[in-house]
Amino acid sequence: MAYEINQTLPRSLGRLKSGESNRPTFASHVRGVLASLLPRYGLLIAFLLLWQLSSTRGWINPAIFPPLNVILSALWTNLANGALLDDIAVSLQRSGTAFAFAVVVGIPLGLFMGQFRAVEQALDPILQLFRQTSALALYPVFILLLGLGETSKIFVIFWATLFPVLLATIGGVKEVDRKLIEMARTYGAGPLTIFRRVILPASVPAIFVGLRLSATTALLLLIAAEMIGANKGIGFQVMNAQYNFQIPLMFAAILLLAFLGLAVNALLVLLQRRLCRWSQPNA
């Protein structure tokens, strides 16, 4: 018995020591994080570091391109005192309302047009004409028709965000594998069942591509809409800061808009992964 204990104890201690040596250290963990981040964000980090160094060293004019720490300080100060919070709420309300209307109109219309070729051929020329007409070029027309208030701002954003959703939905319906539809018909599925079980699920990934493009377009048009006849919003804050030569605040508002765009895109990507697990490569 004592012999077995003496033989087993060294082996157990050896396994314990080898297990301790195989544990990842803090340095190896940091190296792993850097190895995963640098290929994707290396150029962005280098650009930000170059901006900070160039501005602090005087290689570029710091009055026009302030250091990043000054911009972040202005952003934090105006968020802490509530100066930018009202602008964020107003801007999100405008862009969110326009985006919601674009989704409500674009997805059903795209699903309908994608299934009926005659309807698509009849409406496609006028859709392409409207799509190629810049929303900003039509903004004066919307102001003449709807006034300089909230309605014209929301409508110009809606006009620009409608087409990415609509065209992506039409494309998603048209790209559904016809063999799946024929198979469903062979098993006795009716038109409504085919639409609900085959066409709609197969179109969802393409629809989400249109939603992401539309959300980005909504934020881009928001700035232009708020630069004319507005007294609240992130776009107004950008122009107001530029007029008053508050350059750090101007860049802070631009940075805030970028953060909002990234947040909205990340939210849509997360929603797409939840709803379209079957279409993920690693699902």
Coordinates of C-alpha atoms in Angstrom, one line a residue, residues 10-278:
P10 CA 5.2 11.8 -7.9
R11 CA 3.0 11.2 -10.9
S12 CA 0.2 13.4 -9.4
L13 CA 2.7 16.1 -8.5
G14 CA 4.1 16.0 -12.1
R15 CA 0.7 16.4 -13.6
L16 CA -0.1 19.3 -11.2
K17 CA 3.1 21.0 -12.2
S18 CA 2.6 20.5 -15.9
G19 CA -1.0 21.8 -15.5
E20 CA 0.3 24.9 -13.8
S21 CA 2.8 25.5 -16.5
N22 CA 0.2 25.1 -19.2
R23 CA -2.1 27.8 -17.8
P24 CA -2.2 30.9 -19.9
T25 CA -0.3 33.8 -18.4
F26 CA -1.5 37.4 -18.5
A27 CA 1.2 38.3 -21.1
S28 CA 0.0 35.4 -23.4
H29 CA -3.6 36.6 -22.9
V30 CA -2.6 40.2 -24.0
R31 CA -0.7 38.8 -27.0
G32 CA -3.8 36.8 -28.0
V33 CA -6.0 39.9 -27.8
L34 CA -3.6 42.0 -29.8
A35 CA -3.3 39.3 -32.4
S36 CA -7.0 39.2 -32.9
L37 CA -7.5 43.0 -32.9
L38 CA -4.5 44.3 -34.9
P39 CA -5.4 42.7 -38.2
R40 CA -8.8 44.3 -38.1
Y41 CA -8.2 47.6 -36.3
G42 CA -4.5 48.1 -36.8
L43 CA -4.8 50.8 -39.5
L44 CA -7.5 52.6 -37.5
I45 CA -5.4 52.6 -34.4
A46 CA -2.4 53.8 -36.4
F47 CA -4.5 56.6 -37.9
L48 CA -5.7 57.8 -34.5
L49 CA -2.3 57.7 -33.0
L50 CA -0.9 59.7 -36.0
W51 CA -3.6 62.3 -35.6
Q52 CA -2.9 62.7 -31.9
L53 CA 0.9 62.9 -32.4
S54 CA 0.6 65.2 -35.4
S55 CA -1.6 67.7 -33.6
T56 CA 0.3 67.7 -30.3
R57 CA 3.7 68.1 -32.1
G58 CA 2.4 70.8 -34.4
W59 CA 2.8 68.9 -37.6
I60 CA -0.8 69.9 -38.5
N61 CA -2.7 73.0 -37.3
P62 CA -4.2 72.1 -33.9
A63 CA -6.7 74.9 -34.3
I64 CA -8.3 73.0 -37.2
F65 CA -7.4 69.5 -36.2
P66 CA -7.4 69.4 -32.3
P67 CA -5.8 66.5 -30.5
L68 CA -8.0 63.5 -29.9
N69 CA -7.9 64.0 -26.1
V70 CA -9.2 67.5 -26.5
I71 CA -12.1 66.2 -28.7
L72 CA -12.9 63.5 -26.3
S73 CA -12.8 66.0 -23.4
A74 CA -15.3 68.2 -25.3
L75 CA -17.5 65.2 -26.0
W76 CA -17.5 64.1 -22.4
T77 CA -18.1 67.6 -21.0
N78 CA -21.1 68.3 -23.3
L79 CA -22.6 64.9 -22.6
A80 CA -22.1 65.3 -18.8
N81 CA -23.8 68.8 -18.7
G82 CA -26.6 67.5 -21.0
A83 CA -25.9 69.9 -23.9
L84 CA -25.7 67.0 -26.4
L85 CA -28.3 64.7 -24.8
D86 CA -31.2 66.7 -26.2
D87 CA -29.5 66.8 -29.6
I88 CA -29.1 63.0 -29.5
A89 CA -32.8 62.5 -28.6
V90 CA -34.0 64.9 -31.4
S91 CA -31.8 63.3 -34.0
L92 CA -32.7 59.8 -33.1
Q93 CA -36.4 60.7 -33.2
R94 CA -36.1 62.1 -36.7
S95 CA -34.0 59.4 -38.1
G96 CA -35.9 56.6 -36.3
T97 CA -39.3 57.8 -37.5
A98 CA -38.1 58.0 -41.1
F99 CA -36.4 54.6 -40.9
A100 CA -39.5 53.0 -39.4
F101 CA -41.7 54.4 -42.2
A102 CA -39.1 53.2 -44.8
V103 CA -39.3 49.7 -43.2
V104 CA -43.1 49.6 -43.1
V105 CA -43.4 50.8 -46.7
G106 CA -40.3 49.2 -48.3
I107 CA -40.5 45.6 -47.0
P108 CA -44.1 44.8 -47.9
L109 CA -43.9 46.6 -51.3
G110 CA -40.6 44.8 -52.0
L111 CA -42.1 41.4 -51.1
F112 CA -45.1 42.1 -53.4
M113 CA -43.0 43.3 -56.3
G114 CA -40.5 40.5 -56.0
Q115 CA -43.2 37.9 -56.5
F116 CA -45.1 39.4 -59.4
R117 CA -42.8 40.1 -62.4
A118 CA -45.4 42.2 -64.3
V119 CA -45.7 44.6 -61.3
E120 CA -41.9 44.9 -61.0
Q121 CA -41.5 45.6 -64.7
A122 CA -44.1 48.2 -64.6
L123 CA -42.8 50.0 -61.5
D124 CA -39.0 49.5 -62.0
P125 CA -38.4 52.4 -64.4
I126 CA -39.9 55.0 -62.1
L127 CA -38.2 53.5 -59.1
Q128 CA -34.9 53.7 -60.8
L129 CA -35.5 57.3 -61.8
F130 CA -36.4 58.3 -58.2
R131 CA -33.5 56.3 -56.9
Q132 CA -31.0 58.0 -59.1
T133 CA -32.4 61.4 -58.1
S134 CA -30.5 62.7 -55.0
A135 CA -32.6 63.2 -52.0
L136 CA -30.7 66.4 -51.2
A137 CA -31.5 67.8 -54.6
L138 CA -35.2 67.2 -53.8
Y139 CA -35.0 68.7 -50.3
P140 CA -35.9 72.2 -51.6
V141 CA -39.0 70.7 -53.2
F142 CA -39.9 69.0 -50.0
I143 CA -39.5 72.3 -48.1
L144 CA -41.8 74.0 -50.6
L145 CA -44.4 71.3 -50.2
L146 CA -44.1 70.5 -46.5
G147 CA -42.6 73.6 -45.0
L148 CA -39.3 74.0 -43.0
G149 CA -40.5 72.1 -40.0
E150 CA -40.1 68.5 -38.9
T151 CA -42.2 67.0 -41.7
S152 CA -39.8 67.9 -44.5
K153 CA -36.8 66.7 -42.5
I154 CA -38.4 63.4 -41.8
F155 CA -39.6 63.0 -45.4
V156 CA -36.3 63.6 -47.0
I157 CA -34.7 61.0 -44.7
F158 CA -37.5 58.6 -45.5
W159 CA -37.1 59.2 -49.2
A160 CA -33.4 58.3 -49.1
T161 CA -33.8 55.3 -46.8
L162 CA -36.7 53.7 -48.7
F163 CA -34.8 52.6 -51.7
P164 CA -32.1 50.4 -50.1
V165 CA -34.8 48.5 -48.2
L166 CA -37.1 48.2 -51.2
L167 CA -34.5 47.1 -53.7
A168 CA -32.8 44.7 -51.3
T169 CA -36.2 43.1 -50.5
I170 CA -37.0 42.7 -54.2
G171 CA -33.6 41.2 -54.9
G172 CA -34.0 38.8 -51.9
V173 CA -37.3 37.5 -53.2
K174 CA -36.1 37.1 -56.7
E175 CA -33.0 35.1 -55.6
V176 CA -35.1 32.5 -53.7
D177 CA -34.3 29.0 -55.1
R178 CA -37.2 28.1 -57.4
K179 CA -36.6 24.4 -56.7
L180 CA -37.6 25.0 -53.1
I181 CA -40.9 26.6 -54.3
E182 CA -41.6 23.8 -56.7
M183 CA -40.9 21.2 -54.0
A184 CA -43.3 23.0 -51.6
R185 CA -46.0 23.0 -54.3
T186 CA -45.3 19.3 -55.0
Y187 CA -46.1 18.6 -51.3
G188 CA -49.4 20.5 -51.6
A189 CA -48.4 23.8 -50.0
G190 CA -50.6 26.7 -51.0
P191 CA -49.4 30.2 -52.0
L192 CA -49.7 31.6 -48.5
T193 CA -47.8 28.7 -47.0
I194 CA -45.1 29.0 -49.6
F195 CA -44.7 32.6 -48.9
R196 CA -44.6 32.1 -45.1
R197 CA -42.4 29.0 -45.0
V198 CA -40.1 29.5 -48.1
I199 CA -40.0 32.9 -49.7
L200 CA -40.0 35.1 -46.5
P201 CA -37.3 33.1 -44.6
A202 CA -35.1 32.9 -47.7
S203 CA -35.4 36.7 -48.2
V204 CA -34.6 37.8 -44.6
P205 CA -30.7 37.9 -45.0
A206 CA -31.1 40.2 -48.1
I207 CA -33.6 42.3 -46.3
F208 CA -31.2 42.8 -43.4
V209 CA -28.5 44.0 -45.8
G210 CA -31.0 46.6 -47.0
L211 CA -31.8 47.6 -43.5
R212 CA -28.2 48.2 -42.6
L213 CA -27.7 50.3 -45.7
S214 CA -30.9 52.2 -45.0
A215 CA -29.9 52.9 -41.3
T216 CA -26.5 54.3 -42.5
T217 CA -28.3 56.4 -45.1
A218 CA -30.7 57.7 -42.5
L219 CA -27.9 59.0 -40.3
L220 CA -26.1 60.6 -43.3
L221 CA -29.2 62.4 -44.5
L222 CA -30.0 63.4 -40.9
I223 CA -27.0 65.7 -40.8
A224 CA -27.9 67.4 -44.1
A225 CA -31.5 67.8 -43.0
E226 CA -30.5 69.3 -39.7
M227 CA -28.2 71.9 -41.2
I228 CA -31.2 73.8 -42.8
G229 CA -33.8 75.4 -40.6
A230 CA -33.1 73.4 -37.4
N231 CA -32.2 74.6 -33.9
K232 CA -31.7 71.1 -32.4
G233 CA -29.9 67.9 -33.4
I234 CA -26.4 66.7 -34.0
G235 CA -26.3 68.2 -37.5
F236 CA -27.3 71.6 -36.1
Q237 CA -24.6 71.2 -33.4
V238 CA -22.0 70.5 -36.1
M239 CA -22.9 73.6 -38.1
N240 CA -23.3 75.8 -35.0
A241 CA -19.9 74.8 -33.6
Q242 CA -18.3 75.5 -36.9
Y243 CA -19.9 78.9 -37.2
N244 CA -18.7 79.8 -33.6
F245 CA -15.3 78.2 -34.3
Q246 CA -15.8 75.6 -31.5
I247 CA -13.7 73.1 -33.4
P248 CA -13.4 70.5 -30.6
L249 CA -17.2 70.5 -30.2
M250 CA -17.6 70.2 -33.9
F251 CA -15.4 67.1 -34.1
A252 CA -17.1 65.8 -30.9
A253 CA -20.5 65.9 -32.6
I254 CA -19.1 64.2 -35.7
L255 CA -17.5 61.5 -33.5
L256 CA -20.8 61.1 -31.7
L257 CA -22.6 60.5 -35.0
A258 CA -20.0 57.9 -35.9
F259 CA -20.6 56.1 -32.6
L260 CA -24.3 56.1 -33.2
G261 CA -23.9 54.7 -36.6
L262 CA -21.7 51.9 -35.3
A263 CA -24.1 51.1 -32.5
V264 CA -27.1 50.9 -34.9
N265 CA -25.2 48.7 -37.3
A266 CA -24.0 46.4 -34.5
L267 CA -27.6 46.1 -33.2
L268 CA -28.9 45.2 -36.7
V269 CA -26.1 42.6 -37.1
L270 CA -27.0 41.1 -33.7
L271 CA -30.6 40.9 -34.7
Q272 CA -29.8 39.3 -38.0
R273 CA -27.7 36.6 -36.3
R274 CA -30.5 35.9 -33.9
L275 CA -33.2 35.7 -36.7
C276 CA -31.0 34.0 -39.4
R277 CA -29.0 31.5 -37.5
W278 CA -29.6 29.0 -40.2

